[in-house]
Short mmCIF file of C-alpha atoms and ligand atoms in Angstrom, two decimals:
data_model
loop_
_atom_site.label_atom_id
_atom_site.label_comp_id
_atom_site.label_asym_id
_atom_site.label_seq_id
_atom_site.Cartn_x
_atom_site.Cartn_y
_atom_site.Cartn_z
CA MET A 1 5.73 3.58 29.92
CA SER A 2 7.57 6.36 28.16
CA PRO A 3 5.55 9.80 27.97
CA LEU A 4 5.13 9.40 24.19
CA ALA A 5 3.65 5.95 24.43
CA PHE A 6 1.42 7.42 27.49
CA ILE A 7 0.30 10.25 25.40
CA LEU A 8 -0.56 7.98 22.36
CA ALA A 9 -2.36 5.29 24.67
CA LEU A 10 -4.48 8.18 25.62
CA PHE A 11 -5.26 9.64 22.38
CA GLY A 12 -5.70 6.53 20.59
CA GLY A 13 -6.87 3.79 22.86
CA LEU A 14 -3.98 1.84 21.45
CA ALA A 15 -1.63 0.03 23.74
CA VAL A 16 1.93 1.30 22.20
CA SER A 17 4.67 -0.64 23.83
CA ALA A 18 7.47 0.02 21.60
CA ALA A 19 7.89 3.86 21.80
CA SER A 20 11.19 5.19 21.40
CA GLU A 21 13.40 7.75 19.23
CA SER A 22 14.78 4.96 17.04
CA PRO A 23 12.65 1.88 15.94
CA THR A 24 13.03 -1.31 18.13
CA ALA A 25 12.71 -4.92 17.13
CA ASP A 26 10.43 -5.40 20.20
CA CYS A 27 7.00 -6.36 18.46
CA LYS A 28 6.64 -9.90 17.26
CA LEU A 29 6.52 -9.67 13.34
CA SER A 30 3.93 -11.44 11.39
CA PHE A 31 5.68 -10.62 8.11
CA ASP A 32 8.85 -9.01 7.03
CA GLY A 33 9.02 -7.99 3.51
CA ARG A 34 12.23 -5.53 4.00
CA VAL A 35 14.72 -6.27 1.26
CA PRO A 36 18.25 -7.46 2.29
CA LEU A 37 21.08 -5.44 0.68
CA SER A 38 21.82 -8.82 -1.10
CA SER A 39 18.67 -8.66 -3.09
CA THR A 40 18.91 -8.20 -7.00
CA PRO A 41 15.83 -7.57 -9.44
CA GLU A 42 16.32 -11.36 -10.03
CA THR A 43 15.34 -12.32 -6.89
CA PHE A 44 11.95 -10.74 -7.14
CA SER A 45 11.17 -12.97 -9.99
CA SER A 46 12.35 -16.23 -7.94
CA ALA A 47 11.30 -18.52 -5.31
CA GLN A 48 13.31 -16.53 -2.76
CA SER A 49 11.11 -13.36 -3.31
CA LEU A 50 9.61 -12.06 -0.05
CA PHE A 51 6.63 -11.07 -2.45
CA ASN A 52 4.59 -13.22 -5.08
CA PRO A 53 7.13 -13.80 -7.92
CA LYS A 54 4.73 -13.41 -10.73
CA TYR A 55 1.95 -10.92 -9.78
CA VAL A 56 0.50 -8.14 -10.20
CA ILE A 57 2.62 -6.64 -13.26
CA GLY A 58 2.39 -6.38 -16.99
CA GLN A 59 1.29 -9.38 -19.09
CA ASN A 60 4.63 -9.34 -20.90
CA LEU A 61 6.85 -8.24 -17.99
CA THR A 62 8.77 -9.96 -15.05
CA TRP A 63 9.80 -8.33 -11.84
CA ALA A 64 13.42 -9.00 -12.62
CA LYS A 65 12.82 -6.12 -15.28
CA ILE A 66 10.99 -3.88 -13.15
CA ILE A 67 12.69 -3.78 -9.94
CA GLU A 68 15.34 -1.00 -9.24
CA PHE A 69 17.41 -0.12 -6.12
CA PRO A 70 17.38 3.62 -5.86
CA GLU A 71 20.28 5.76 -4.43
CA LEU A 72 18.48 7.16 -1.34
CA PRO A 73 18.73 7.28 2.28
CA PRO A 74 16.79 4.24 3.55
CA PRO A 75 13.60 4.82 5.08
CA ARG A 76 13.22 4.67 8.96
CA PHE A 77 12.33 1.13 9.28
CA ASP A 78 14.78 -0.39 6.99
CA ILE A 79 17.80 1.15 8.98
CA PRO A 80 17.82 -1.16 11.99
CA VAL A 81 17.61 -4.37 9.86
CA LEU A 82 20.12 -3.00 7.04
CA ALA A 83 17.26 -3.38 4.44
CA LYS A 84 17.16 -1.07 1.26
CA PRO A 85 14.38 0.61 -0.61
CA LEU A 86 13.06 -0.39 -4.00
CA GLY A 87 11.74 1.37 -6.94
CA LEU A 88 8.71 0.49 -9.29
CA THR A 89 7.87 1.80 -12.49
CA LEU A 90 4.70 2.33 -14.73
CA THR A 91 5.06 2.01 -18.38
CA ASP A 92 2.27 1.07 -21.20
CA GLU A 93 3.45 -2.31 -20.82
CA SER A 94 2.16 -2.60 -17.06
CA THR A 95 -1.18 -3.98 -18.39
CA PHE A 96 -2.28 -6.84 -16.32
CA LEU A 97 -3.57 -10.25 -17.66
CA SER A 98 -6.17 -11.22 -15.10
CA GLY A 99 -7.00 -14.84 -14.76
CA SER A 100 -10.74 -13.91 -14.18
CA GLU A 101 -11.23 -10.53 -15.92
CA GLY A 102 -8.79 -10.84 -19.03
CA VAL A 103 -6.78 -7.96 -20.15
CA GLU A 104 -7.34 -4.97 -17.93
CA THR A 105 -6.70 -2.60 -20.66
CA ALA A 106 -7.86 0.82 -18.83
CA LEU A 107 -5.54 -0.07 -15.80
CA ARG A 108 -1.78 0.27 -15.30
CA ARG A 109 -0.51 -1.98 -12.57
CA THR A 110 2.95 -2.67 -10.77
CA GLU A 111 1.77 -4.12 -7.36
CA LEU A 112 4.08 -6.32 -4.93
CA LEU A 113 1.72 -9.00 -3.62
CA VAL A 114 1.32 -10.83 -0.26
CA ASN A 115 -1.11 -13.53 -0.78
CA ASN A 116 -1.76 -16.96 0.89
CA LYS A 117 -1.00 -15.63 4.24
CA ASP A 118 -4.17 -15.48 6.22
CA ASP A 119 -2.25 -14.62 9.13
CA THR A 120 -1.49 -11.28 8.00
CA VAL A 121 -4.99 -10.47 7.46
CA SER A 122 -6.52 -11.74 10.56
CA GLY A 123 -6.17 -11.45 14.30
CA HIS A 124 -4.81 -7.83 15.36
CA LYS A 125 -1.83 -6.64 13.12
CA THR A 126 -0.18 -3.70 12.04
CA TRP A 127 1.13 -3.15 8.70
CA HIS A 128 3.99 -0.91 8.27
CA PHE A 129 5.50 0.77 4.73
CA SER A 130 7.01 3.72 3.59
CA PHE A 131 6.93 5.20 0.19
CA ARG A 132 8.52 8.37 -1.64
CA THR A 133 7.84 10.15 -5.13
CA ASP A 134 10.33 9.95 -7.77
CA PRO A 135 10.47 13.65 -8.72
CA SER A 136 12.26 12.64 -12.04
CA ARG A 137 9.52 10.58 -13.06
CA PRO A 138 6.22 11.79 -11.54
CA LEU A 139 2.80 10.33 -11.35
CA ASN A 140 0.09 12.26 -12.85
CA TYR A 141 -2.11 13.35 -10.04
CA SER A 142 -5.24 13.83 -12.31
CA HIS A 143 -5.58 10.15 -12.13
CA GLU A 144 -6.51 7.84 -8.94
CA TYR A 145 -3.58 5.73 -7.71
CA LEU A 146 -3.67 2.91 -5.24
CA LEU A 147 -0.59 2.54 -3.23
CA ALA A 148 -1.50 -0.06 -1.04
CA PHE A 149 -4.87 -1.99 -0.27
CA HIS A 150 -6.30 -5.02 1.35
CA GLU A 151 -8.26 -6.90 -1.37
CA ALA A 152 -10.81 -9.79 -0.22
CA ALA A 153 -9.94 -13.34 -1.05
CA ASP A 154 -12.80 -13.25 -3.64
CA PHE A 155 -11.56 -10.00 -5.01
CA GLN A 156 -14.94 -8.32 -4.67
CA ALA A 157 -13.83 -5.78 -2.08
CA ASP A 158 -10.94 -3.81 -0.78
CA PHE A 159 -11.26 -3.45 2.94
CA TRP A 160 -9.03 -0.45 3.26
CA SER A 161 -6.73 1.48 0.88
CA VAL A 162 -3.91 4.07 0.66
CA LYS A 163 -4.55 6.01 -2.56
CA ALA A 164 -3.07 9.33 -4.21
CA GLY A 165 -4.25 11.98 -6.92
CA ALA A 166 -7.76 12.66 -8.18
CA LEU A 167 -10.85 10.66 -7.26
CA LEU A 168 -11.94 7.93 -9.56
CA GLU A 169 -15.16 9.29 -10.03
CA GLY A 170 -14.33 12.95 -9.45
CA PRO A 171 -13.02 15.58 -11.99
CA ALA A 172 -9.23 14.68 -13.59
CA VAL A 173 -8.00 17.90 -11.40
CA PRO A 174 -4.38 17.15 -10.01
CA SER A 175 -4.16 16.50 -6.26
CA GLN A 176 -0.92 15.42 -4.78
CA PHE A 177 -2.31 14.14 -1.68
CA LEU A 178 -2.25 10.78 -0.05
CA ARG A 179 -5.45 9.46 1.58
CA VAL A 180 -6.48 6.59 3.68
CA GLU A 181 -9.82 5.13 2.84
CA GLY A 182 -12.01 2.50 4.41
CA TYR A 183 -14.42 -0.41 2.92
CA LYS A 184 -14.76 -0.05 -0.95
CA TRP A 185 -18.56 -0.54 -0.78
CA ASP A 186 -19.46 2.04 2.12
CA MET A 187 -21.56 4.82 0.92
CA PRO A 188 -19.99 7.18 0.85
CA VAL A 189 -16.37 5.52 1.46
CA LYS A 190 -14.84 7.01 4.59
CA LYS A 191 -11.86 8.87 4.42
CA PHE A 192 -9.66 8.46 7.44
CA PHE A 193 -6.85 10.43 6.85
CA GLU A 194 -5.16 12.90 4.17
CA ALA A 195 -1.68 14.47 3.93
CA PRO A 196 0.34 16.26 1.29
CA LEU A 197 2.25 13.97 -0.89
CA VAL A 198 5.46 16.08 -0.42
CA ASP A 199 8.20 15.21 -2.90
CA GLY A 200 11.73 14.10 -1.66
CA VAL A 201 10.49 12.92 1.81
CA TRP A 202 9.81 9.43 3.07
CA HIS A 203 6.10 8.93 4.05
CA ASN A 204 5.90 6.38 6.73
CA MET A 205 2.44 4.60 7.40
CA GLY A 206 1.08 2.44 10.11
CA ILE A 207 -2.18 0.67 9.83
CA ASN A 208 -3.55 -1.07 12.68
CA LEU A 209 -6.06 -3.51 12.30
CA ASP A 210 -8.08 -5.30 14.86
CA PHE A 211 -9.96 -7.86 12.47
CA ASN A 212 -12.25 -9.45 15.28
CA ASN A 213 -13.82 -6.23 16.19
CA ASN A 214 -13.54 -4.35 12.51
CA MET A 215 -11.49 -1.36 13.95
CA ILE A 216 -8.80 0.45 12.02
CA SER A 217 -6.49 3.17 13.28
CA VAL A 218 -3.77 5.00 11.43
CA LEU A 219 -0.44 5.86 12.36
CA TYR A 220 1.99 8.39 10.06
CA SER A 221 5.36 10.34 10.20
CA THR A 222 7.82 11.40 7.49
CA ASP A 223 11.48 10.70 7.10
CA ASP A 224 13.02 9.75 10.46
CA ALA A 225 10.05 11.02 12.84
CA PRO A 226 8.62 8.22 15.07
CA LEU A 227 4.99 7.43 14.01
CA GLU A 228 2.37 9.09 15.76
CA VAL A 229 -1.43 8.08 15.85
CA VAL A 230 -3.50 10.25 13.47
CA VAL A 231 -6.69 8.54 13.47
CA PRO A 232 -7.62 6.59 16.77
CA PRO A 233 -9.45 3.15 16.64
CA THR A 234 -12.39 3.62 14.14
CA PHE A 235 -14.96 1.19 12.83
CA ASN A 236 -14.20 -0.08 9.39
CA ASN A 237 -15.29 -3.36 7.79
CA ILE A 238 -12.05 -5.11 7.47
CA SER A 239 -13.23 -8.77 8.11
CA GLY A 240 -16.06 -9.08 5.50
CA LYS A 241 -18.03 -12.14 5.32
CA ALA A 242 -17.13 -15.31 3.63
CA PRO A 243 -16.23 -15.61 0.75
CA THR A 244 -15.65 -12.05 0.75
CA THR A 245 -13.08 -12.03 3.50
CA LEU A 246 -9.45 -12.80 4.40
CA GLY A 247 -7.40 -11.76 1.17
CA GLU A 248 -4.17 -10.44 0.17
CA MET A 249 -2.15 -7.09 0.42
CA HIS A 250 -0.89 -5.18 -2.32
CA PHE A 251 1.91 -2.55 -2.23
CA GLY A 252 2.88 -0.43 -5.48
CA LEU A 253 1.17 1.49 -8.09
CA GLN A 254 -2.14 0.89 -9.62
CA LYS A 255 -3.17 3.59 -11.93
CA ARG A 256 -6.87 3.91 -12.83
CA PRO A 257 -8.38 5.59 -15.95
CA THR A 258 -9.83 9.19 -15.87
CA GLY A 259 -13.77 9.41 -17.07
CA ALA A 260 -14.71 5.84 -15.50
CA ASN A 261 -16.69 4.58 -12.56
CA LEU A 262 -16.38 1.93 -10.16
CA GLU A 263 -18.22 -0.39 -12.15
CA ASN A 264 -16.09 -0.21 -15.37
CA PHE A 265 -12.72 1.14 -14.68
CA LEU A 266 -10.72 -1.92 -15.79
CA PHE A 267 -11.82 -1.59 -19.25
CA GLU A 268 -13.03 1.99 -19.80
CA GLY A 269 -12.04 5.34 -19.37
CA TYR A 270 -8.77 7.21 -20.49
CA GLN A 271 -5.17 6.29 -20.13
CA GLU A 272 -2.50 8.29 -21.59
CA LYS A 273 0.25 6.72 -24.07
CA GLY A 274 4.01 6.91 -23.33
CA ILE A 275 3.90 7.22 -19.69
CA ASN A 276 7.12 6.51 -17.56
CA GLU A 277 6.35 6.78 -13.88
CA ALA A 278 8.02 5.62 -10.86
CA PHE A 279 7.78 5.48 -6.90
CA PHE A 280 9.66 4.10 -4.23
CA PHE A 281 8.70 1.90 -1.33
CA GLY A 282 10.60 0.37 1.48
CA GLY A 283 10.27 -0.81 5.31
CA ILE A 284 7.22 -3.13 4.63
CA PHE A 285 6.58 -5.46 7.34
CA GLN A 286 3.84 -6.41 9.87
CA ASP A 287 3.77 -6.48 13.72
CA ASP A 288 1.72 -8.96 15.78
CA SER A 289 -0.35 -6.25 17.46
CA SER A 290 -2.45 -8.97 19.57
CA THR A 291 -0.36 -7.72 22.71
CA GLY A 292 -0.82 -4.14 21.98
CA CYS A 293 2.61 -3.91 20.48
CA VAL A 294 3.11 -1.34 17.53
CA THR A 295 6.50 -0.44 16.27
CA LEU A 296 6.81 3.16 16.28
C1 NAG B 301 1.82 -9.28 -24.66
O1 NAG B 301 2.60 -9.92 -25.87
C2 NAG B 301 1.64 -10.50 -26.85
C3 NAG B 301 2.45 -11.12 -27.88
O2 NAG B 301 3.35 -10.24 -28.61
C4 NAG B 301 0.66 -9.41 -27.36
O3 NAG B 301 -0.31 -10.06 -28.23
C5 NAG B 301 0.20 -8.67 -26.26
O4 NAG B 301 -1.08 -7.65 -26.45
C6 NAG B 301 0.84 -8.18 -25.18
N1 NAG B 301 0.34 -7.77 -24.03
C7 NAG B 301 0.34 -6.54 -23.47
C8 NAG B 301 -0.51 -6.33 -22.25
O5 NAG B 301 1.11 -5.70 -24.07
C1 NAG B 302 -2.24 13.68 -17.03
O1 NAG B 302 -3.50 12.96 -17.29
C2 NAG B 302 -4.40 13.59 -17.82
C3 NAG B 302 -5.88 12.65 -17.95
O2 NAG B 302 -5.51 11.39 -18.59
C4 NAG B 302 -3.94 14.04 -19.33
O3 NAG B 302 -5.16 14.83 -19.81
C5 NAG B 302 -2.89 14.75 -19.27
O4 NAG B 302 -2.20 15.01 -20.39
C6 NAG B 302 -1.67 14.06 -18.47
N1 NAG B 302 -0.65 14.87 -18.02
C7 NAG B 302 0.50 14.81 -17.97
C8 NAG B 302 1.63 15.79 -17.82
O5 NAG B 302 0.92 13.74 -18.52
C1 NAG B 303 -19.01 -6.48 6.16
O1 NAG B 303 -19.65 -6.35 4.75
C2 NAG B 303 -20.32 -7.59 4.41
C3 NAG B 303 -20.75 -7.36 2.90
O2 NAG B 303 -19.70 -7.37 2.25
C4 NAG B 303 -21.58 -7.97 5.25
O3 NAG B 303 -22.18 -9.07 4.95
C5 NAG B 303 -20.92 -7.82 6.56
O4 NAG B 303 -21.93 -8.10 7.65
C6 NAG B 303 -20.01 -6.60 7.02
N1 NAG B 303 -19.68 -6.51 8.32
C7 NAG B 303 -19.83 -5.45 9.27
C8 NAG B 303 -19.19 -5.85 10.71
O5 NAG B 303 -20.61 -4.59 9.15
#
């Protein structure tokens, strides 16, 4: 074991077997959403998409119209597999027609969806993803944004989430921080980690999930630095109880309204008109961590 892996194991109680200065392909993967160089925006609307080709986007939009490929150095975990990052946008058109809820008039959503893959929401897994702001089309940090979340199969809970901006139910005061939160219905909701959402750098997250024991731990770094454990394994309800269990992962932008609350934010509250916001994602994949393997 390298000294780095040893320190991480002591600190986090995690068995880390892939510690090195450059990310290795040592861990078995349970999902790989890293985007090949040959992908086009149209790929994302097709059956070849690594994500759901239809959801979760504005009622009259297609992924082919949304996806961009920014001229940026790729994030850490795209480099070894020659993948490229992508850009997502939010406009007034990013209004989703939900099959069960109708038109979600108070939300703006552009979210890559990994669904119908129970293997990614059970066992012991580690999600990886990197994200970065677009300073030329900034988010409005007076709003709450979801950047990544695990939603239960019946859509009645989020088991964990990465958010940015103001609190949905707090004052609409700009807050350019990212945060990792726990189970949506905990009172109060747990905040596991927080860091400034600095412009012009890649933020790399690792979310280690032991679904059998309801434990979450968080790894984080910026740009090309190896991931470090910032939250050791901690209890969080990530397995739920049927039918509020399993479910799907979302990666992207969900902009919530101001002046709303947890019960009504799909349809009530304030969204400014004429928005043009963007955000970059890359390096989305999942380790099978059943043997303790976590890519750093
Ligand atoms: C989508 O287009 C239809 C038909 O023009 C329109 O009625 C509907 O309001 C549009 N939806 C959104 C979210 O803009
Ligand atoms: C940000 O959002 C708040 C609340 O919706 C709004 O009052 C403000 O005008 C927005 N700021 C910008 C720069 O768009
Ligand atoms: C998780 O939450 C569900 C309610 O949604 C509850 O029935 C279940 O017991 C909780 N699991 C744990 C381990 O607390």
